[in-house]
Amino acid sequence: MKILTIGLILFMTVSGFAAEKPFDQATDAARLDIMLLQIQFRYEDSVEQSRQLQNYKGLLDIPILELNLAYQINNFRFSLGHSYQFEKTGNKSLEIRRSTDEFLLGSGYRVLHIESPDKNMALDLFAQVFAGVTQTQVETKLVGVSSKSKSNPDSVFAAGMSAVGRYKYAVVEGDVKYINSANMNPQYVPAFTVRAGGCIYF
Amino acid sequence: MLGVSKAQIIFVMFAFLATSCDRKSAVQQATGDVQVQIGVQTSANDYSLQKVNLTGISDLKEVAGRYAKFFYSPGAQDNQLIGSAPRANFIRVGSFFVPTDLISMQMATIYYHMQRLALFDELVGARGLHQWPRSVGIETQIIDEDGASLNNAFYNGQTDSMMFVPFTNPELPIAMNAGIIAHEHFHSLFYKIVMRPAVEAKKIRSNRTSLHAEERARDKAILFEKPIKMQNQEVTVAERAQLFNETYLRGMNEGLADFWGWLYTSDAEFIRWSLPAMTESRSLNLPEDSYGYYETNGNLTSRVSSHLAGSTNVRVGLAKYAYTIATPYARFLKQFTVMQADNKAISIDEAKTKMASIVLSYIKSLGAQFVSLKAEETLHTGSLFNFVAEQMQKEKSNLSLDTKDCEFLLKYINKEVTEDKKINVCDTQTETVTILNNR
């Protein structure tokens, strides 16, 4: 079934290229977005036994520092994103620290493009699908003795929309996506992300 | 404008999600025997993370199965706990699961202990007393006019459930403490054998048990009962006897439950892991100079009188005193069990099983005796020692009474008799030692 899905995506991509309009430098120039600032919320089960909007952490546990790269060419956008979540429960005698790393590779197609007359400012809307991997590490500290365990890696899939705004070399992206992974709680998790950074034109 | 239609894009996105969702999670797939890593007591001085098997699991997400069913912050209706089950979170690491938060760790740990205590019940002859799976409330909110109850555990006879309230101390959470779980489990045995028949026969009013008395008067079950008359002269003999018996049974229940905690963990100070302030008062180690000490009928009678004379709420005051009654019984039983293993050719596990069976027989006899008691009569606080002596004298195996046992028992049996009446002696003339009563 997965192979069928990937085949469908490839087919759509090729059919998209086939009907492409003539090249426009301002609209279709290749660019690399490097976005290291990110705020992400996911509506999922929390350790407080309720489903709530959880603010995801960042690289090195710094709240808004995160790794996000996106390569955009013509109507296509390919991305690599990292998400990190950390939660701690327990007390001095029994502490459980759970951290989850997730890498998502995204593939998007532009469905809307708006730009200012001077072409310095632009807004793109993309439909995107993602596939990736997630892994959770649990560190349990019981009466002073610590033990670390890493989960078996698990696949993650997602689909959603993202809006990318640019002003010269600055870029801001906001995306909404539904993420699915067998071991997530729940298995479908809506995620809302805003990220910002700079872009390099080729 | 675009080469691909929006409909095509939406189709691809839905296809993508639809194909990604047909898998069950590792936790959903885990049923039957499931290996988990939890914190267990591996010796009297150590808790460590161990991989254990949870058996009979029907739903690991709720850690539900043959032995336990959990409720998160439950209520009660029609003598049953109501509310939703807590959701447990685990990661799979190879062939086993690791809890990823405190609630999940507590659930897996309690389940494991309930599973082992079920086997222990069978071993000592308590099979069939309980309905399985046992109901367990975690993060139970007990709130009254003095605030929320914290750092405690209860057995509730009405709902036949074990309850853990939120734990806020820096020590090992009570729901992780093997000794405390065994302690609470014993309360359920005592309730079914002694307290429920006594309540049904209207012999006592209060039947609530908790791990420890809290400083504030928050014991609702006691607090809101009809206040007993405050002046000594107005209290009838029957009311006085009822107070005596309630307090004694509460103390005996707590003492035997502490002994059960030791039987299960081999830790004479199992309470220290979670409530270190109580280590000294609840330690089951018995110094030699305390051999023979317990709260006699005389002590208990005078304590009831002083509370009747001075307390604003007699039952609350006596409930706290119950823990003073409790510990000497637990210490006696633990010491006697260790003596069996030390002085006879048996293992400590054999000695524990034997003593657990004797305790179970004792509470059956206590329950029967109490229900047939007349309103003005009181129980005898030394009855446990006499019962143990009788049982050991009947023993024909290598566990039969020896001189050391006999001398130890006599310190208790003779405690409440005047010097001129201490006439019980250990008869060592015959092959087996017997306690002779020359009267």
XYZ file of C-alpha atoms in Angstrom, chain A residues 1-2 5 8-9 12 15-16 19 21 45 47-51 75 89-94 96 98 109-112 127-131 136 138 140 142-143 147 149-152 154-155 157-160 178 180-183 185 187-188, chain B residues 1-4 6 8-9 11-13 15-28 37 39-40 46-49 61 72 85-89 91-94 96 98-103 105 167 169-173 176 273:
116
model
C 0.000 0.000 0.000
C 2.856 2.353 0.844
C 1.053 5.781 -2.421
C 0.806 7.999 -6.917
C 2.806 10.925 -5.617
C 1.211 13.446 -9.793
C 2.001 15.094 -14.517
C 2.522 18.448 -12.805
C 1.722 20.815 -17.798
C 3.953 26.996 -17.688
C -2.057 13.473 24.973
C 1.437 13.417 30.878
C -1.384 15.110 32.822
C -3.829 12.569 31.346
C -5.540 15.124 29.152
C -5.343 15.982 25.487
C 6.249 24.958 -7.971
C 7.586 13.546 35.414
C 8.201 12.224 38.889
C 10.207 13.556 41.748
C 13.669 13.326 43.267
C 13.387 9.579 43.916
C 11.770 8.544 40.675
C 11.236 9.875 34.166
C 11.086 11.355 27.918
C 3.341 21.557 -4.498
C 2.523 25.224 -4.854
C -1.167 25.885 -5.283
C -1.110 29.654 -4.927
C 0.048 21.378 -0.292
C 2.497 19.026 1.336
C 3.027 15.437 2.282
C 5.689 14.197 4.650
C 7.360 10.966 5.612
C 11.797 8.257 21.760
C 13.373 7.453 28.106
C 14.476 6.664 34.258
C 15.194 5.476 40.381
C 16.649 6.216 43.809
C 18.830 3.912 33.016
C 16.230 3.242 26.808
C 15.638 4.113 23.182
C 12.517 3.021 21.397
C 12.566 1.145 18.152
C 8.997 4.281 13.992
C 7.738 5.744 10.753
C 3.562 10.365 7.893
C 1.884 13.706 7.556
C -0.120 15.821 5.176
C -0.964 19.479 5.349
C -1.959 16.129 10.425
C 0.271 10.039 11.838
C 2.411 7.475 13.563
C 1.346 4.177 15.067
C 2.862 4.920 18.450
C -0.968 9.409 21.274
C -2.299 8.231 16.314
C -3.393 11.355 14.412
C -2.775 28.129 -13.708
C -1.170 24.954 -12.394
C -0.366 21.708 -14.117
C -1.865 19.595 -11.349
C -6.301 20.810 -6.653
C -5.477 15.618 -7.607
C -3.448 17.094 -4.779
C -6.580 12.941 -3.479
C -2.878 12.262 -3.046
C -2.858 13.718 0.447
C -4.316 8.496 -0.017
C -1.081 9.210 1.794
C -2.732 9.487 5.188
C -5.097 6.581 4.596
C -2.265 4.206 3.834
C -0.232 5.344 6.797
C -2.890 4.652 9.386
C -3.506 0.948 9.049
C -1.037 -0.095 11.727
C -1.705 -0.930 15.343
C 0.736 0.548 17.811
C 3.126 -1.670 19.698
C 1.158 -0.929 22.864
C -2.132 -1.935 21.214
C 10.667 -2.427 32.889
C 11.037 -0.216 39.606
C 10.877 -3.100 42.036
C 17.394 -1.574 47.215
C 14.908 -0.576 44.578
C 16.037 -0.990 40.996
C 14.702 -1.117 37.475
C -2.860 1.180 27.085
C -7.994 7.914 37.205
C -9.069 4.633 32.991
C -5.770 6.460 32.905
C -3.898 6.202 29.628
C -0.521 4.600 29.967
C 2.374 5.416 27.690
C 7.949 2.763 24.344
C 8.918 -0.587 22.967
C 12.582 -1.387 23.250
C 13.235 -4.696 21.550
C 10.002 -5.122 26.312
C 9.405 1.056 29.169
C 6.910 3.436 30.822
C 7.443 6.988 29.631
C 5.831 8.840 32.524
C 5.121 8.478 36.208
C 1.462 7.473 35.904
C 5.169 3.494 35.722
C 2.070 12.084 46.124
C 6.960 14.346 48.654
C 10.467 13.872 47.226
C 10.606 10.196 48.273
C 9.526 7.080 46.412
C 5.854 7.484 45.444
C 5.679 2.333 43.759
C 11.118 4.671 51.178
